[in-house]
JSON list of C-alpha atoms in Angstrom, two decimals:
[
{"chain": "H", "resi": 225, "resn": "MET", "atom": "CA", "xyz": [-165.43, -64.98, 152.54]},
{"chain": "H", "resi": 226, "resn": "GLN", "atom": "CA", "xyz": [-165.53, -66.72, 155.87]},
{"chain": "H", "resi": 227, "resn": "LYS", "atom": "CA", "xyz": [-163.04, -69.47, 154.60]},
{"chain": "H", "resi": 228, "resn": "LYS", "atom": "CA", "xyz": [-160.64, -66.50, 153.56]},
{"chain": "H", "resi": 229, "resn": "THR", "atom": "CA", "xyz": [-161.03, -64.66, 156.82]},
{"chain": "H", "resi": 230, "resn": "ASN", "atom": "CA", "xyz": [-160.21, -67.96, 158.81]},
{"chain": "H", "resi": 231, "resn": "TYR", "atom": "CA", "xyz": [-157.31, -68.61, 156.40]},
{"chain": "H", "resi": 232, "resn": "PHE", "atom": "CA", "xyz": [-155.77, -65.19, 157.20]},
{"chain": "H", "resi": 233, "resn": "LYS", "atom": "CA", "xyz": [-156.39, -65.42, 161.10]},
{"chain": "H", "resi": 234, "resn": "ALA", "atom": "CA", "xyz": [-154.61, -68.84, 160.98]},
{"chain": "H", "resi": 235, "resn": "PHE", "atom": "CA", "xyz": [-151.78, -67.36, 158.94]},
{"chain": "H", "resi": 236, "resn": "GLY", "atom": "CA", "xyz": [-151.49, -64.43, 161.35]},
{"chain": "H", "resi": 237, "resn": "LEU", "atom": "CA", "xyz": [-151.34, -66.71, 164.37]},
{"chain": "H", "resi": 238, "resn": "LEU", "atom": "CA", "xyz": [-148.51, -68.79, 162.69]},
{"chain": "H", "resi": 239, "resn": "VAL", "atom": "CA", "xyz": [-146.56, -65.59, 162.11]},
{"chain": "H", "resi": 240, "resn": "LEU", "atom": "CA", "xyz": [-147.00, -64.42, 165.82]},
{"chain": "H", "resi": 241, "resn": "LEU", "atom": "CA", "xyz": [-146.01, -67.90, 167.01]},
{"chain": "H", "resi": 242, "resn": "THR", "atom": "CA", "xyz": [-142.82, -68.17, 164.89]},
{"chain": "H", "resi": 243, "resn": "ALA", "atom": "CA", "xyz": [-141.58, -64.52, 164.71]},
{"chain": "H", "resi": 244, "resn": "PRO", "atom": "CA", "xyz": [-140.00, -64.23, 168.23]},
{"chain": "H", "resi": 245, "resn": "ASN", "atom": "CA", "xyz": [-138.02, -67.26, 167.32]},
{"chain": "H", "resi": 246, "resn": "PHE", "atom": "CA", "xyz": [-136.13, -65.58, 164.60]},
{"chain": "H", "resi": 247, "resn": "ALA", "atom": "CA", "xyz": [-134.78, -63.07, 166.97]},
{"chain": "H", "resi": 248, "resn": "SER", "atom": "CA", "xyz": [-132.69, -65.78, 168.63]},
{"chain": "H", "resi": 249, "resn": "ASN", "atom": "CA", "xyz": [-131.04, -69.07, 167.14]},
{"chain": "H", "resi": 250, "resn": "THR", "atom": "CA", "xyz": [-134.29, -70.90, 167.35]},
{"chain": "H", "resi": 251, "resn": "PHE", "atom": "CA", "xyz": [-137.00, -71.41, 164.73]},
{"chain": "H", "resi": 252, "resn": "ARG", "atom": "CA", "xyz": [-140.12, -73.45, 164.23]},
{"chain": "H", "resi": 253, "resn": "PHE", "atom": "CA", "xyz": [-140.30, -75.83, 161.28]},
{"chain": "H", "resi": 254, "resn": "GLN", "atom": "CA", "xyz": [-143.61, -77.76, 160.33]},
{"chain": "H", "resi": 255, "resn": "THR", "atom": "CA", "xyz": [-143.09, -81.12, 159.14]},
{"chain": "H", "resi": 256, "resn": "SER", "atom": "CA", "xyz": [-144.98, -83.25, 156.63]},
{"chain": "H", "resi": 257, "resn": "PHE", "atom": "CA", "xyz": [-147.27, -85.90, 157.96]},
{"chain": "H", "resi": 258, "resn": "ASP", "atom": "CA", "xyz": [-145.81, -87.89, 160.85]},
{"chain": "H", "resi": 259, "resn": "PRO", "atom": "CA", "xyz": [-147.14, -91.58, 160.63]},
{"chain": "H", "resi": 260, "resn": "ASN", "atom": "CA", "xyz": [-146.20, -92.12, 164.23]},
{"chain": "H", "resi": 261, "resn": "LYS", "atom": "CA", "xyz": [-148.45, -89.40, 165.43]},
{"chain": "H", "resi": 262, "resn": "HIS", "atom": "CA", "xyz": [-150.95, -89.41, 162.58]},
{"chain": "H", "resi": 263, "resn": "ASP", "atom": "CA", "xyz": [-150.93, -85.87, 162.13]},
{"chain": "H", "resi": 264, "resn": "ALA", "atom": "CA", "xyz": [-148.86, -82.77, 161.05]},
{"chain": "H", "resi": 265, "resn": "TYR", "atom": "CA", "xyz": [-147.09, -81.05, 163.78]},
{"chain": "H", "resi": 266, "resn": "ILE", "atom": "CA", "xyz": [-144.59, -78.25, 164.64]},
{"chain": "H", "resi": 267, "resn": "HIS", "atom": "CA", "xyz": [-141.04, -79.42, 165.42]},
{"chain": "H", "resi": 268, "resn": "GLU", "atom": "CA", "xyz": [-138.83, -76.76, 167.25]},
{"chain": "H", "resi": 269, "resn": "LEU", "atom": "CA", "xyz": [-135.11, -76.66, 166.04]},
{"chain": "H", "resi": 270, "resn": "GLU", "atom": "CA", "xyz": [-132.04, -74.88, 167.48]},
{"chain": "H", "resi": 271, "resn": "PHE", "atom": "CA", "xyz": [-129.42, -73.52, 164.91]},
{"chain": "H", "resi": 272, "resn": "ILE", "atom": "CA", "xyz": [-125.86, -74.56, 165.87]},
{"chain": "H", "resi": 273, "resn": "SER", "atom": "CA", "xyz": [-122.66, -73.87, 163.93]},
{"chain": "H", "resi": 274, "resn": "LYS", "atom": "CA", "xyz": [-120.48, -76.61, 162.38]},
{"chain": "H", "resi": 275, "resn": "LYS", "atom": "CA", "xyz": [-118.07, -75.91, 165.27]},
{"chain": "H", "resi": 276, "resn": "LYS", "atom": "CA", "xyz": [-120.57, -77.06, 167.72]},
{"chain": "H", "resi": 277, "resn": "LEU", "atom": "CA", "xyz": [-121.32, -80.12, 165.74]},
{"chain": "H", "resi": 278, "resn": "PHE", "atom": "CA", "xyz": [-117.63, -81.06, 165.50]},
{"chain": "H", "resi": 279, "resn": "THR", "atom": "CA", "xyz": [-117.33, -80.53, 169.41]},
{"chain": "H", "resi": 280, "resn": "HIS", "atom": "CA", "xyz": [-120.43, -82.90, 169.83]},
{"chain": "H", "resi": 281, "resn": "ILE", "atom": "CA", "xyz": [-118.90, -85.46, 167.47]},
{"chain": "H", "resi": 282, "resn": "ALA", "atom": "CA", "xyz": [-115.52, -85.42, 169.16]},
{"chain": "H", "resi": 283, "resn": "LYS", "atom": "CA", "xyz": [-117.12, -85.81, 172.57]},
{"chain": "H", "resi": 284, "resn": "ILE", "atom": "CA", "xyz": [-118.74, -89.03, 171.34]},
{"chain": "H", "resi": 285, "resn": "GLU", "atom": "CA", "xyz": [-115.88, -90.30, 169.44]},
{"chain": "H", "resi": 286, "resn": "SER", "atom": "CA", "xyz": [-112.81, -89.74, 171.57]},
{"chain": "H", "resi": 287, "resn": "ARG", "atom": "CA", "xyz": [-114.04, -87.44, 174.55]},
{"chain": "H", "resi": 288, "resn": "GLY", "atom": "CA", "xyz": [-112.04, -84.85, 172.59]},
{"chain": "H", "resi": 289, "resn": "ALA", "atom": "CA", "xyz": [-108.64, -86.53, 172.70]},
{"chain": "H", "resi": 290, "resn": "TYR", "atom": "CA", "xyz": [-106.16, -86.07, 169.88]},
{"chain": "H", "resi": 291, "resn": "ASN", "atom": "CA", "xyz": [-104.00, -88.94, 170.48]},
{"chain": "H", "resi": 292, "resn": "VAL", "atom": "CA", "xyz": [-106.16, -91.93, 171.36]},
{"chain": "H", "resi": 293, "resn": "VAL", "atom": "CA", "xyz": [-106.62, -95.22, 169.16]},
{"chain": "H", "resi": 294, "resn": "SER", "atom": "CA", "xyz": [-109.68, -97.29, 169.52]},
{"chain": "H", "resi": 295, "resn": "GLU", "atom": "CA", "xyz": [-109.70, -101.09, 169.78]},
{"chain": "H", "resi": 296, "resn": "LYS", "atom": "CA", "xyz": [-110.64, -100.95, 165.99]},
{"chain": "H", "resi": 297, "resn": "SER", "atom": "CA", "xyz": [-107.53, -98.88, 165.30]},
{"chain": "H", "resi": 298, "resn": "MET", "atom": "CA", "xyz": [-109.62, -95.84, 164.66]},
{"chain": "H", "resi": 299, "resn": "LEU", "atom": "CA", "xyz": [-107.24, -92.76, 165.24]},
{"chain": "H", "resi": 300, "resn": "GLY", "atom": "CA", "xyz": [-107.61, -89.40, 167.01]},
{"chain": "H", "resi": 301, "resn": "LYS", "atom": "CA", "xyz": [-110.20, -86.91, 167.97]},
{"chain": "H", "resi": 302, "resn": "TYR", "atom": "CA", "xyz": [-112.61, -87.84, 165.27]},
{"chain": "H", "resi": 303, "resn": "GLN", "atom": "CA", "xyz": [-111.59, -91.57, 164.89]},
{"chain": "H", "resi": 304, "resn": "ALA", "atom": "CA", "xyz": [-110.32, -91.64, 161.55]},
{"chain": "H", "resi": 305, "resn": "SER", "atom": "CA", "xyz": [-109.90, -95.21, 159.83]},
{"chain": "H", "resi": 306, "resn": "LYS", "atom": "CA", "xyz": [-107.20, -96.19, 157.59]},
{"chain": "H", "resi": 307, "resn": "HIS", "atom": "CA", "xyz": [-109.61, -96.12, 154.73]},
{"chain": "H", "resi": 308, "resn": "THR", "atom": "CA", "xyz": [-110.67, -92.57, 155.19]},
{"chain": "H", "resi": 309, "resn": "LEU", "atom": "CA", "xyz": [-107.13, -91.44, 155.90]},
{"chain": "H", "resi": 310, "resn": "ARG", "atom": "CA", "xyz": [-106.11, -92.74, 152.41]},
{"chain": "H", "resi": 311, "resn": "ASP", "atom": "CA", "xyz": [-109.26, -90.98, 150.77]},
{"chain": "H", "resi": 312, "resn": "PHE", "atom": "CA", "xyz": [-108.04, -87.77, 152.74]},
{"chain": "H", "resi": 313, "resn": "GLY", "atom": "CA", "xyz": [-104.69, -87.95, 150.96]},
{"chain": "H", "resi": 314, "resn": "TYR", "atom": "CA", "xyz": [-102.33, -89.70, 153.33]},
{"chain": "H", "resi": 315, "resn": "SER", "atom": "CA", "xyz": [-100.06, -92.29, 151.58]},
{"chain": "H", "resi": 316, "resn": "ASP", "atom": "CA", "xyz": [-99.82, -95.82, 152.74]},
{"chain": "H", "resi": 317, "resn": "ALA", "atom": "CA", "xyz": [-96.25, -95.00, 154.16]},
{"chain": "H", "resi": 318, "resn": "GLN", "atom": "CA", "xyz": [-97.63, -92.14, 156.30]},
{"chain": "H", "resi": 319, "resn": "ILE", "atom": "CA", "xyz": [-100.51, -94.27, 157.61]},
{"chain": "H", "resi": 320, "resn": "ASP", "atom": "CA", "xyz": [-98.03, -97.15, 158.44]},
{"chain": "H", "resi": 321, "resn": "SER", "atom": "CA", "xyz": [-95.89, -94.73, 160.31]},
{"chain": "H", "resi": 322, "resn": "ILE", "atom": "CA", "xyz": [-98.72, -93.48, 162.36]},
{"chain": "H", "resi": 323, "resn": "TYR", "atom": "CA", "xyz": [-99.83, -97.08, 163.38]},
{"chain": "H", "resi": 324, "resn": "THR", "atom": "CA", "xyz": [-96.13, -97.90, 164.02]},
{"chain": "H", "resi": 325, "resn": "SER", "atom": "CA", "xyz": [-95.96, -95.23, 166.54]},
{"chain": "H", "resi": 326, "resn": "VAL", "atom": "CA", "xyz": [-99.03, -96.86, 168.50]},
{"chain": "H", "resi": 327, "resn": "TYR", "atom": "CA", "xyz": [-98.30, -97.71, 172.33]},
{"chain": "H", "resi": 328, "resn": "GLU", "atom": "CA", "xyz": [-100.43, -99.16, 175.01]},
{"chain": "H", "resi": 329, "resn": "ILE", "atom": "CA", "xyz": [-100.89, -98.07, 178.74]},
{"chain": "H", "resi": 330, "resn": "THR", "atom": "CA", "xyz": [-102.35, -100.34, 181.24]},
{"chain": "H", "resi": 331, "resn": "ILE", "atom": "CA", "xyz": [-104.93, -98.32, 183.53]},
{"chain": "H", "resi": 332, "resn": "ARG", "atom": "CA", "xyz": [-107.16, -99.36, 186.26]},
{"chain": "H", "resi": 333, "resn": "GLY", "atom": "CA", "xyz": [-108.86, -103.02, 186.20]},
{"chain": "H", "resi": 334, "resn": "ASN", "atom": "CA", "xyz": [-105.89, -104.08, 184.10]},
{"chain": "H", "resi": 335, "resn": "ARG", "atom": "CA", "xyz": [-107.66, -102.28, 180.99]},
{"chain": "H", "resi": 336, "resn": "LYS", "atom": "CA", "xyz": [-105.35, -101.22, 178.19]},
{"chain": "H", "resi": 337, "resn": "ARG", "atom": "CA", "xyz": [-105.55, -97.89, 176.41]},
{"chain": "H", "resi": 338, "resn": "TYR", "atom": "CA", "xyz": [-103.84, -97.18, 173.04]},
{"chain": "H", "resi": 339, "resn": "PHE", "atom": "CA", "xyz": [-102.18, -93.94, 171.96]},
{"chain": "H", "resi": 340, "resn": "PHE", "atom": "CA", "xyz": [-100.29, -92.57, 169.04]},
{"chain": "H", "resi": 341, "resn": "ASP", "atom": "CA", "xyz": [-97.75, -90.01, 168.17]},
{"chain": "H", "resi": 342, "resn": "THR", "atom": "CA", "xyz": [-99.62, -86.78, 167.03]},
{"chain": "H", "resi": 343, "resn": "GLU", "atom": "CA", "xyz": [-96.75, -85.35, 165.39]},
{"chain": "H", "resi": 344, "resn": "LEU", "atom": "CA", "xyz": [-97.49, -87.82, 162.57]},
{"chain": "H", "resi": 345, "resn": "PHE", "atom": "CA", "xyz": [-101.32, -86.65, 162.59]},
{"chain": "H", "resi": 346, "resn": "PRO", "atom": "CA", "xyz": [-101.31, -83.40, 164.27]},
{"chain": "H", "resi": 347, "resn": "PRO", "atom": "CA", "xyz": [-104.34, -81.63, 165.80]},
{"chain": "H", "resi": 348, "resn": "SER", "atom": "CA", "xyz": [-104.48, -79.15, 163.01]},
{"chain": "H", "resi": 349, "resn": "GLU", "atom": "CA", "xyz": [-104.60, -81.97, 160.42]},
{"chain": "H", "resi": 350, "resn": "GLN", "atom": "CA", "xyz": [-107.38, -83.78, 162.33]},
{"chain": "H", "resi": 351, "resn": "GLU", "atom": "CA", "xyz": [-109.48, -80.52, 162.39]},
{"chain": "H", "resi": 352, "resn": "ARG", "atom": "CA", "xyz": [-108.96, -80.22, 158.61]},
{"chain": "H", "resi": 353, "resn": "PHE", "atom": "CA", "xyz": [-109.93, -83.99, 158.46]},
{"chain": "H", "resi": 354, "resn": "ILE", "atom": "CA", "xyz": [-113.26, -83.37, 160.21]},
{"chain": "H", "resi": 355, "resn": "ARG", "atom": "CA", "xyz": [-114.04, -80.48, 157.95]},
{"chain": "H", "resi": 356, "resn": "TRP", "atom": "CA", "xyz": [-113.15, -82.60, 154.75]},
{"chain": "H", "resi": 357, "resn": "TYR", "atom": "CA", "xyz": [-115.14, -85.52, 156.06]},
{"chain": "H", "resi": 358, "resn": "THR", "atom": "CA", "xyz": [-118.52, -83.86, 156.72]},
{"chain": "H", "resi": 359, "resn": "ASN", "atom": "CA", "xyz": [-118.26, -81.74, 153.58]},
{"chain": "H", "resi": 360, "resn": "ARG", "atom": "CA", "xyz": [-117.74, -84.83, 151.50]},
{"chain": "H", "resi": 361, "resn": "MET", "atom": "CA", "xyz": [-120.77, -86.41, 153.34]},
{"chain": "H", "resi": 362, "resn": "GLU", "atom": "CA", "xyz": [-122.80, -83.22, 152.70]},
{"chain": "H", "resi": 363, "resn": "ARG", "atom": "CA", "xyz": [-121.83, -82.53, 149.15]},
{"chain": "H", "resi": 364, "resn": "ILE", "atom": "CA", "xyz": [-121.38, -85.96, 147.63]},
{"chain": "H", "resi": 365, "resn": "LEU", "atom": "CA", "xyz": [-122.00, -89.19, 149.61]},
{"chain": "H", "resi": 366, "resn": "LEU", "atom": "CA", "xyz": [-125.17, -88.18, 151.47]},
{"chain": "H", "resi": 367, "resn": "LYS", "atom": "CA", "xyz": [-126.22, -85.31, 149.13]},
{"chain": "H", "resi": 368, "resn": "TYR", "atom": "CA", "xyz": [-129.35, -86.87, 147.86]},
{"chain": "H", "resi": 369, "resn": "HIS", "atom": "CA", "xyz": [-130.50, -88.37, 151.23]},
{"chain": "H", "resi": 370, "resn": "ILE", "atom": "CA", "xyz": [-129.95, -85.00, 152.94]},
{"chain": "H", "resi": 371, "resn": "ASN", "atom": "CA", "xyz": [-132.26, -83.37, 150.22]},
{"chain": "H", "resi": 372, "resn": "GLU", "atom": "CA", "xyz": [-134.82, -86.32, 150.42]},
{"chain": "H", "resi": 373, "resn": "TYR", "atom": "CA", "xyz": [-135.13, -87.08, 154.22]},
{"chain": "H", "resi": 374, "resn": "VAL", "atom": "CA", "xyz": [-134.25, -83.83, 156.22]},
{"chain": "H", "resi": 375, "resn": "GLY", "atom": "CA", "xyz": [-137.42, -82.71, 157.94]},
{"chain": "H", "resi": 376, "resn": "LYS", "atom": "CA", "xyz": [-139.07, -86.12, 157.68]},
{"chain": "H", "resi": 377, "resn": "THR", "atom": "CA", "xyz": [-139.68, -88.41, 160.80]},
{"chain": "H", "resi": 378, "resn": "ILE", "atom": "CA", "xyz": [-138.38, -92.00, 160.56]},
{"chain": "H", "resi": 379, "resn": "ASP", "atom": "CA", "xyz": [-138.94, -94.67, 163.20]},
{"chain": "H", "resi": 380, "resn": "GLY", "atom": "CA", "xyz": [-139.90, -91.72, 165.58]},
{"chain": "H", "resi": 381, "resn": "VAL", "atom": "CA", "xyz": [-136.74, -89.64, 164.95]},
{"chain": "H", "resi": 382, "resn": "PHE", "atom": "CA", "xyz": [-136.96, -86.16, 163.45]},
{"chain": "H", "resi": 383, "resn": "ILE", "atom": "CA", "xyz": [-134.22, -86.17, 160.74]},
{"chain": "H", "resi": 384, "resn": "THR", "atom": "CA", "xyz": [-131.76, -83.09, 160.51]},
{"chain": "H", "resi": 385, "resn": "LYS", "atom": "CA", "xyz": [-128.72, -82.52, 158.52]},
{"chain": "H", "resi": 386, "resn": "ALA", "atom": "CA", "xyz": [-126.74, -82.28, 161.53]},
{"chain": "H", "resi": 387, "resn": "GLY", "atom": "CA", "xyz": [-127.86, -85.58, 162.82]},
{"chain": "H", "resi": 388, "resn": "LEU", "atom": "CA", "xyz": [-127.18, -87.23, 159.60]},
{"chain": "H", "resi": 389, "resn": "LEU", "atom": "CA", "xyz": [-123.51, -85.83, 159.55]},
{"chain": "H", "resi": 390, "resn": "HIS", "atom": "CA", "xyz": [-123.20, -87.00, 163.20]},
{"chain": "H", "resi": 391, "resn": "ALA", "atom": "CA", "xyz": [-124.57, -90.51, 162.15]},
{"chain": "H", "resi": 392, "resn": "SER", "atom": "CA", "xyz": [-122.31, -90.69, 159.19]},
{"chain": "H", "resi": 393, "resn": "MET", "atom": "CA", "xyz": [-119.31, -91.11, 161.58]},
{"chain": "H", "resi": 394, "resn": "LEU", "atom": "CA", "xyz": [-120.30, -94.74, 161.58]},
{"chain": "H", "resi": 395, "resn": "GLY", "atom": "CA", "xyz": [-120.23, -94.83, 157.74]},
{"chain": "H", "resi": 396, "resn": "HIS", "atom": "CA", "xyz": [-122.54, -93.31, 155.16]},
{"chain": "H", "resi": 397, "resn": "THR", "atom": "CA", "xyz": [-123.75, -96.67, 153.97]},
{"chain": "H", "resi": 398, "resn": "HIS", "atom": "CA", "xyz": [-125.31, -97.39, 157.44]},
{"chain": "H", "resi": 399, "resn": "VAL", "atom": "CA", "xyz": [-126.92, -94.20, 157.43]},
{"chain": "H", "resi": 400, "resn": "ILE", "atom": "CA", "xyz": [-128.42, -94.68, 154.02]},
{"chain": "H", "resi": 401, "resn": "ARG", "atom": "CA", "xyz": [-129.73, -98.16, 155.07]},
{"chain": "H", "resi": 402, "resn": "PHE", "atom": "CA", "xyz": [-131.41, -96.65, 157.90]},
{"chain": "H", "resi": 403, "resn": "LEU", "atom": "CA", "xyz": [-133.25, -94.14, 155.96]},
{"chain": "H", "resi": 404, "resn": "GLU", "atom": "CA", "xyz": [-134.18, -96.24, 152.99]},
{"chain": "H", "resi": 405, "resn": "THR", "atom": "CA", "xyz": [-135.48, -99.04, 155.30]},
{"chain": "H", "resi": 406, "resn": "GLN", "atom": "CA", "xyz": [-137.61, -96.52, 157.41]},
{"chain": "H", "resi": 407, "resn": "GLY", "atom": "CA", "xyz": [-135.31, -97.52, 160.36]},
{"chain": "H", "resi": 408, "resn": "ALA", "atom": "CA", "xyz": [-135.61, -101.17, 160.09]},
{"chain": "H", "resi": 409, "resn": "VAL", "atom": "CA", "xyz": [-131.97, -101.52, 159.56]},
{"chain": "H", "resi": 410, "resn": "ASN", "atom": "CA", "xyz": [-130.20, -99.75, 162.41]},
{"chain": "H", "resi": 411, "resn": "TYR", "atom": "CA", "xyz": [-126.47, -100.46, 162.68]},
{"chain": "H", "resi": 412, "resn": "THR", "atom": "CA", "xyz": [-125.17, -100.64, 166.16]},
{"chain": "H", "resi": 413, "resn": "PRO", "atom": "CA", "xyz": [-121.46, -100.94, 166.91]},
{"chain": "H", "resi": 414, "resn": "LYS", "atom": "CA", "xyz": [-120.40, -103.35, 169.81]},
{"chain": "H", "resi": 415, "resn": "ARG", "atom": "CA", "xyz": [-119.61, -100.10, 171.69]},
{"chain": "H", "resi": 416, "resn": "GLY", "atom": "CA", "xyz": [-121.04, -96.76, 171.20]},
{"chain": "H", "resi": 417, "resn": "TYR", "atom": "CA", "xyz": [-124.31, -95.43, 169.86]},
{"chain": "H", "resi": 418, "resn": "SER", "atom": "CA", "xyz": [-126.39, -96.66, 166.92]},
{"chain": "H", "resi": 419, "resn": "VAL", "atom": "CA", "xyz": [-127.37, -94.75, 163.93]},
{"chain": "H", "resi": 420, "resn": "LYS", "atom": "CA", "xyz": [-130.83, -94.16, 165.33]},
{"chain": "H", "resi": 421, "resn": "GLU", "atom": "CA", "xyz": [-129.33, -93.00, 168.69]},
{"chain": "H", "resi": 422, "resn": "ARG", "atom": "CA", "xyz": [-126.94, -90.72, 166.86]},
{"chain": "H", "resi": 423, "resn": "LEU", "atom": "CA", "xyz": [-129.82, -89.18, 164.89]},
{"chain": "H", "resi": 424, "resn": "GLN", "atom": "CA", "xyz": [-131.93, -88.63, 168.23]},
{"chain": "H", "resi": 425, "resn": "GLN", "atom": "CA", "xyz": [-129.04, -86.73, 169.74]},
{"chain": "H", "resi": 426, "resn": "LEU", "atom": "CA", "xyz": [-129.40, -84.05, 167.30]},
{"chain": "H", "resi": 427, "resn": "GLU", "atom": "CA", "xyz": [-133.09, -84.26, 166.14]},
{"chain": "H", "resi": 428, "resn": "ASN", "atom": "CA", "xyz": [-133.58, -80.83, 167.78]},
{"chain": "H", "resi": 429, "resn": "PHE", "atom": "CA", "xyz": [-130.54, -79.19, 166.34]},
{"chain": "H", "resi": 430, "resn": "GLU", "atom": "CA", "xyz": [-129.88, -77.96, 162.71]},
{"chain": "H", "resi": 431, "resn": "LEU", "atom": "CA", "xyz": [-126.94, -76.25, 160.96]},
{"chain": "H", "resi": 432, "resn": "HIS", "atom": "CA", "xyz": [-126.66, -72.53, 160.15]}
]
């Protein structure tokens, strides 16, 4: 009887702790065992919309500019590659015309910046592109790994779907390697954030 009483007291306390959070966009989520902390713990997450996720991605990828081209020839606000544009449905002729329009500007320190004609890949198409890209990651390419790893802690990072979709901008295979090696393989581009760093940026946020 005493054990049952203690159980209900503990359950009641948990309800009191979590109930206020449901009134806002925040909730508390109890993870499974965290090998880095050697116990179970409560991880607080804030719900965000996909629109806010896209805003964060754009800030990291291009500072929100629709017309920029990276040194690796990635295009636009979300830094689309030739390969992903082809998967998105653009023909080789359309892609070639976009890259033919690329021009350079020399800025301070004799550095060069690259831009392209956004009439060939307009803002509306770029917004449709990021919706297509993240849906493809969520429903096909990272579907198993989202189901398997969200809510777990890997190499000290709490894994969320928002974090996985953000990290997938580096390529879903890099995300998969990080997860399946428990963080031992952490792809890091020459410039920018690694898979782990991108996951860390959104480890306290989750999608509605």
